[in-house]
Short mmCIF file of C-alpha atoms in Angstrom, two decimals:
data_model
loop_
_atom_site.label_atom_id
_atom_site.label_comp_id
_atom_site.label_asym_id
_atom_site.label_seq_id
_atom_site.Cartn_x
_atom_site.Cartn_y
_atom_site.Cartn_z
CA UNK A 8 93.40 87.23 141.78
CA UNK A 9 94.04 85.05 144.69
CA UNK A 10 96.73 82.58 144.57
CA UNK A 11 95.16 78.99 143.92
CA UNK A 12 96.22 76.21 146.29
CA UNK A 13 95.38 72.57 145.95
CA UNK A 14 94.75 70.78 148.95
CA UNK A 15 94.58 66.89 148.94
CA UNK A 16 92.82 65.62 152.08
CA UNK A 17 91.30 62.46 153.28
CA UNK A 18 92.05 59.62 155.98
CA UNK A 19 95.33 57.89 156.20
CA UNK A 20 96.25 55.23 153.87
CA UNK A 21 93.91 56.16 151.17
CA UNK A 22 96.43 57.39 148.44
CA UNK A 23 96.91 60.90 148.90
CA UNK A 24 100.65 60.98 148.34
CA UNK A 25 100.50 59.24 144.98
CA UNK A 26 97.72 61.60 143.88
CA UNK A 27 99.75 64.51 144.75
CA UNK A 28 102.78 63.41 142.70
CA UNK A 29 100.51 62.98 139.52
CA UNK A 30 98.99 66.33 140.13
CA UNK A 31 102.42 68.04 140.56
CA UNK A 32 103.82 66.53 137.54
CA UNK A 33 100.73 67.64 135.38
CA UNK A 34 100.30 71.05 136.69
CA UNK A 35 103.97 72.05 137.38
CA UNK A 36 103.26 71.85 141.11
CA UNK A 37 105.32 71.70 144.48
CA UNK A 38 104.06 69.76 147.40
CA UNK A 39 103.88 70.99 151.08
CA UNK A 40 103.22 68.29 153.51
CA UNK A 41 100.18 68.92 155.79
CA UNK A 42 100.99 66.13 158.23
CA UNK A 43 101.75 67.44 161.79
CA UNK A 44 104.41 64.63 162.40
CA UNK A 45 106.32 64.64 159.22
CA UNK A 46 108.24 67.84 160.17
CA UNK A 47 110.15 65.70 162.58
CA UNK A 48 113.46 64.13 161.55
CA UNK A 49 113.83 60.50 162.11
CA UNK A 50 110.08 59.80 162.27
CA UNK A 51 110.06 58.14 158.82
CA UNK A 52 108.23 54.88 158.82
CA UNK A 53 105.65 55.67 161.59
CA UNK A 54 104.45 58.76 159.62
CA UNK A 55 104.69 57.27 156.20
CA UNK A 56 107.06 59.81 154.89
CA UNK A 57 107.33 60.26 151.31
CA UNK A 58 110.26 58.55 150.09
CA UNK A 59 113.01 60.09 147.65
CA UNK A 60 111.86 57.56 145.01
CA UNK A 61 108.21 58.25 145.57
CA UNK A 62 109.01 62.03 145.18
CA UNK A 63 110.14 61.57 141.52
CA UNK A 64 112.10 64.82 141.71
CA UNK A 65 109.02 67.03 142.82
CA UNK A 66 110.21 69.45 145.51
CA UNK A 67 108.60 68.79 149.00
CA UNK A 68 108.61 71.06 151.99
CA UNK A 69 107.45 70.95 155.54
CA UNK A 70 109.44 67.61 155.96
CA UNK A 71 112.46 66.89 158.49
CA UNK A 72 112.67 70.67 159.72
CA UNK A 73 112.49 69.84 163.26
CA UNK A 74 114.51 67.85 165.63
CA UNK A 75 112.34 65.20 167.65
CA UNK A 76 113.04 67.05 170.93
CA UNK A 77 111.44 70.20 169.68
CA UNK A 78 107.98 71.14 169.93
CA UNK A 79 106.02 72.16 167.01
CA UNK A 80 102.50 74.15 167.30
CA UNK A 81 99.57 74.81 164.93
CA UNK A 82 100.69 78.48 164.78
CA UNK A 83 104.30 77.22 163.74
CA UNK A 84 102.61 75.19 161.05
CA UNK A 85 100.70 78.11 159.85
CA UNK A 86 103.36 80.73 159.63
CA UNK A 87 105.74 78.21 157.88
CA UNK A 88 103.20 76.79 155.45
CA UNK A 89 102.38 80.53 154.38
CA UNK A 90 105.67 81.22 153.72
CA UNK A 91 106.32 78.03 151.61
CA UNK A 92 102.97 79.04 149.48
CA UNK A 93 104.46 82.37 148.78
CA UNK A 94 108.05 80.86 147.74
CA UNK A 95 106.12 78.21 145.45
CA UNK A 96 104.04 80.88 143.75
CA UNK A 97 106.84 83.23 143.26
CA UNK A 98 108.34 80.48 141.14
CA UNK A 99 105.32 80.20 139.05
CA UNK A 100 104.26 76.86 140.53
CA UNK A 101 101.02 75.62 142.12
CA UNK A 102 101.14 74.95 145.95
CA UNK A 103 99.84 71.64 146.69
CA UNK A 104 99.26 70.80 150.47
CA UNK A 105 98.94 67.01 151.15
CA UNK A 106 97.87 65.55 154.56
CA UNK A 107 95.45 64.53 157.07
CA UNK A 108 95.89 66.91 160.06
CA UNK A 109 92.72 68.92 159.54
CA UNK A 110 93.18 71.56 162.04
CA UNK A 111 96.85 72.35 160.56
CA UNK A 112 95.64 72.62 157.09
CA UNK A 113 92.56 74.77 157.95
CA UNK A 114 94.83 77.19 159.94
CA UNK A 115 97.16 77.49 156.73
CA UNK A 116 94.73 78.11 154.29
CA UNK A 117 92.25 80.38 156.35
CA UNK A 118 92.63 83.43 158.30
CA UNK A 119 92.87 81.31 161.27
CA UNK A 120 93.86 83.68 164.33
CA UNK A 121 95.14 82.11 167.56
CA UNK A 122 94.57 85.13 169.67
CA UNK A 123 97.81 84.56 171.35
CA UNK A 124 97.62 88.19 172.65
CA UNK A 125 94.42 87.00 174.49
CA UNK A 126 96.03 84.85 177.18
CA UNK A 127 95.84 86.95 180.25
CA UNK A 128 96.43 84.71 183.36
CA UNK A 129 95.36 87.50 185.79
CA UNK A 130 92.30 88.08 184.25
CA UNK A 131 91.57 84.19 183.86
CA UNK A 132 92.24 83.68 187.60
CA UNK A 133 89.71 86.73 188.27
CA UNK A 134 87.04 85.07 186.11
CA UNK A 135 87.56 81.74 187.94
CA UNK A 136 86.83 83.49 191.10
CA UNK A 137 83.93 85.06 189.83
CA UNK A 138 82.68 81.60 188.70
CA UNK A 139 83.10 80.24 192.09
CA UNK A 140 81.52 83.26 193.76
CA UNK A 141 78.55 84.12 191.59
CA UNK A 142 78.11 80.77 189.64
CA UNK A 143 78.25 80.12 185.80
CA UNK A 144 74.91 81.91 184.84
CA UNK A 145 76.54 85.18 186.07
CA UNK A 146 79.45 84.79 183.44
CA UNK A 147 77.10 83.37 180.87
CA UNK A 148 74.78 86.60 181.11
CA UNK A 149 77.99 88.71 181.09
CA UNK A 150 78.94 86.96 177.71
CA UNK A 151 75.66 87.37 176.30
CA UNK A 152 75.85 91.13 176.59
CA UNK A 153 78.70 91.57 173.95
CA UNK A 154 78.64 88.29 172.10
CA UNK A 155 75.17 86.68 172.13
CA UNK A 156 75.90 84.25 169.16
CA UNK A 157 78.52 82.68 171.28
CA UNK A 158 76.77 82.66 174.36
CA UNK A 159 73.93 80.69 172.46
CA UNK A 160 76.55 78.18 171.29
CA UNK A 161 78.40 77.85 174.81
CA UNK A 162 76.59 75.81 177.63
CA UNK A 163 76.90 77.66 180.96
CA UNK A 164 78.48 74.65 182.32
CA UNK A 165 81.33 74.65 179.81
CA UNK A 166 83.56 76.93 181.99
CA UNK A 167 86.67 76.64 180.03
CA UNK A 168 85.15 77.87 176.82
CA UNK A 169 82.96 80.46 178.71
CA UNK A 170 85.90 82.04 180.35
CA UNK A 171 88.12 82.03 177.23
CA UNK A 172 85.22 83.68 175.19
CA UNK A 173 85.05 86.61 177.99
CA UNK A 174 88.82 86.80 178.01
CA UNK A 175 89.31 87.22 174.24
CA UNK A 176 86.94 90.01 174.03
CA UNK A 177 88.29 91.88 176.90
CA UNK A 178 91.73 91.50 175.90
CA UNK A 179 91.53 92.10 172.07
CA UNK A 180 88.24 93.99 171.66
CA UNK A 181 87.14 91.24 169.26
CA UNK A 182 84.40 88.70 170.19
CA UNK A 183 85.11 85.08 169.64
CA UNK A 184 82.33 85.16 166.95
CA UNK A 185 84.09 87.89 164.96
CA UNK A 186 87.33 85.68 165.00
CA UNK A 187 85.33 82.72 163.90
CA UNK A 188 83.71 84.82 160.88
CA UNK A 189 87.29 85.80 159.83
CA UNK A 190 88.37 82.23 159.93
CA UNK A 191 86.04 81.26 157.28
CA UNK A 192 87.73 83.49 154.91
CA UNK A 193 90.79 82.48 152.95
CA UNK A 194 93.77 84.73 151.41
CA UNK A 195 93.85 82.06 148.73
CA UNK A 196 91.56 80.38 146.34
CA UNK A 197 91.87 76.85 147.86
CA UNK A 198 90.69 73.82 145.84
CA UNK A 199 89.97 70.77 148.10
CA UNK A 200 90.35 67.45 146.74
CA UNK A 201 89.37 64.56 149.06
CA UNK A 202 89.83 60.90 148.65
CA UNK A 203 87.40 58.62 150.61
CA UNK A 204 87.28 54.82 150.43
CA UNK A 205 84.61 52.32 151.81
CA UNK A 206 85.36 51.62 155.49
CA UNK A 207 86.13 48.02 155.38
CA UNK A 208 88.51 48.43 152.36
CA UNK A 209 90.26 51.39 154.14
CA UNK A 210 90.35 49.63 157.45
CA UNK A 211 92.11 46.51 155.70
CA UNK A 212 94.77 48.86 154.03
CA UNK A 213 95.43 50.48 157.27
CA UNK A 214 96.15 47.23 158.97
CA UNK A 215 98.22 45.94 155.96
CA UNK A 216 100.16 49.33 156.04
CA UNK A 217 101.15 48.63 159.77
CA UNK A 218 102.41 45.14 159.13
CA UNK A 219 104.50 46.45 156.38
CA UNK A 220 105.77 49.31 158.53
CA UNK A 221 106.74 46.55 161.17
CA UNK A 222 108.47 44.70 158.52
CA UNK A 223 110.25 48.02 157.42
CA UNK A 224 111.79 48.48 160.78
CA UNK A 225 109.24 50.43 162.70
CA UNK A 226 109.95 49.11 165.97
CA UNK A 227 113.62 49.93 165.76
CA UNK A 228 112.73 53.52 164.72
CA UNK A 229 110.77 53.95 167.65
CA UNK A 230 113.12 52.35 170.10
CA UNK A 231 115.87 54.58 168.71
CA UNK A 232 113.69 57.90 169.80
CA UNK A 233 112.70 56.05 173.33
CA UNK A 234 116.16 55.11 173.97
CA UNK A 235 117.24 58.94 173.41
CA UNK A 236 114.95 59.91 176.14
CA UNK A 237 112.25 61.40 174.13
CA UNK A 238 109.28 59.37 175.41
CA UNK A 239 107.68 62.56 176.95
CA UNK A 240 108.30 64.83 174.15
CA UNK A 241 105.74 65.92 171.59
CA UNK A 242 107.19 63.75 168.85
CA UNK A 243 106.50 60.75 170.58
CA UNK A 244 102.77 61.53 171.35
CA UNK A 245 101.90 60.50 167.78
CA UNK A 246 100.13 57.56 166.62
CA UNK A 247 102.72 55.06 165.49
CA UNK A 248 105.08 56.07 168.31
CA UNK A 249 103.18 56.36 171.64
CA UNK A 250 101.66 52.84 171.43
CA UNK A 251 105.23 51.22 171.88
CA UNK A 252 106.30 53.00 175.03
CA UNK A 253 104.14 50.43 177.28
CA UNK A 254 106.03 47.54 175.37
CA UNK A 255 109.47 49.11 176.02
CA UNK A 256 108.44 49.48 179.57
CA UNK A 257 107.62 45.94 179.89
CA UNK A 258 103.94 46.46 180.47
CA UNK A 259 102.43 44.95 177.56
CA UNK A 260 103.22 42.33 174.71
CA UNK A 261 104.55 43.34 171.26
CA UNK A 262 101.22 42.04 169.58
CA UNK A 263 99.22 44.24 171.98
CA UNK A 264 101.09 47.37 171.01
CA UNK A 265 100.78 46.61 167.20
CA UNK A 266 97.01 45.81 167.79
CA UNK A 267 96.66 49.28 169.79
CA UNK A 268 98.35 50.96 166.90
CA UNK A 269 95.98 49.45 164.33
CA UNK A 270 92.95 50.38 166.47
CA UNK A 271 94.32 53.89 167.00
CA UNK A 272 94.96 54.32 163.41
CA UNK A 273 91.45 53.31 162.11
CA UNK A 274 89.82 55.56 164.73
CA UNK A 275 92.12 58.41 163.66
CA UNK A 276 91.02 57.85 159.89
CA UNK A 277 87.37 57.91 161.07
CA UNK A 278 88.01 61.20 162.98
CA UNK A 279 90.03 62.49 159.88
CA UNK A 280 87.13 62.07 157.60
CA UNK A 281 84.66 63.49 159.88
CA UNK A 282 86.80 66.60 160.33
CA UNK A 283 86.92 67.30 156.64
CA UNK A 284 83.32 66.54 155.95
CA UNK A 285 82.28 68.93 158.65
CA UNK A 286 84.72 71.85 158.27
CA UNK A 287 85.71 72.19 154.59
CA UNK A 288 84.17 72.21 151.13
CA UNK A 289 85.83 69.40 149.61
CA UNK A 290 85.28 67.73 146.20
CA UNK A 291 85.02 64.21 147.04
CA UNK A 292 86.11 61.09 145.28
CA UNK A 293 85.35 57.68 146.24
CA UNK A 294 88.16 55.21 145.37
CA UNK A 295 88.90 51.47 145.54
CA UNK A 296 92.37 49.68 145.08
CA UNK A 297 91.02 48.47 141.73
CA UNK A 298 89.73 51.87 140.46
CA UNK A 299 92.16 54.30 142.00
CA UNK A 300 94.34 54.95 138.83
CA UNK A 301 91.19 55.51 136.87
CA UNK A 302 89.61 57.93 139.31
CA UNK A 303 92.98 59.81 139.34
CA UNK A 304 92.61 60.51 135.73
CA UNK A 305 89.14 61.87 136.43
CA UNK A 306 90.41 64.24 139.10
CA UNK A 307 93.37 65.44 136.88
CA UNK A 308 90.79 66.26 134.26
CA UNK A 309 88.43 68.08 136.75
CA UNK A 310 91.34 69.90 138.15
CA UNK A 311 92.40 71.18 134.59
CA UNK A 312 88.96 72.81 134.56
CA UNK A 313 89.34 74.33 137.96
CA UNK A 314 92.61 75.80 137.36
CA UNK A 315 91.49 77.31 134.16
#
């Protein structure tokens, strides 16, 4: 029997945190953050990090495990989350992943192989020379000989993906198509619960949340990181942080920075929703501020059946 893992996904500000706590309380679960930015200490307000009060005693993982000066990759996330899933399962609890970072969650729950061993700078340079000398169709025809499925997907003018597909096969002996098939399989039995909200309502919630973040001290939080010389680090590239750098440098007004944050957050919500719709088999539930509690009860009842 594969270990069941509940994943709560959807766009920002839709109510994932609240639902995760209710599920954890009802089904003896422990929560793993699926947010790529909540791993950083000191990035609390801008990442909408769960508070001690909101946790209600439920153990949470993948929060505050990195200094803001450190990098953190998808592969790091995958390795850490798989370890936490094992730890939670050994305690007889249900692992619950909550977040909106689609690629990160996908990497943790499926056999996502990053093919690090396939990076061969010498061979890449040689393929780039072949591209210049013989043209893209020469490489495309070469790819089609051992990976016709991938050749059908990659346009000859997409030089980066073309070279990468050839390089992966020559270095690992596996085609990119084979890697992609493996990545559709999961070592777990994942149950995806998705929350969605009518766009106008969701965008209003996002705008209101950012106004509240500003009242809660977001500007001071970002300035603390900026003044510590972190503006070029990965932690400051996330939405909620990068928008204020031009303001601190005297290039824009504060209102422009806040407006940019709201716009970027709305766009990100749209991308999140599209990602989960296209990449994962999600059980979607549409909520509104007025129906969210009632809908949560429906989700809990449905989960009881899924968990047996």
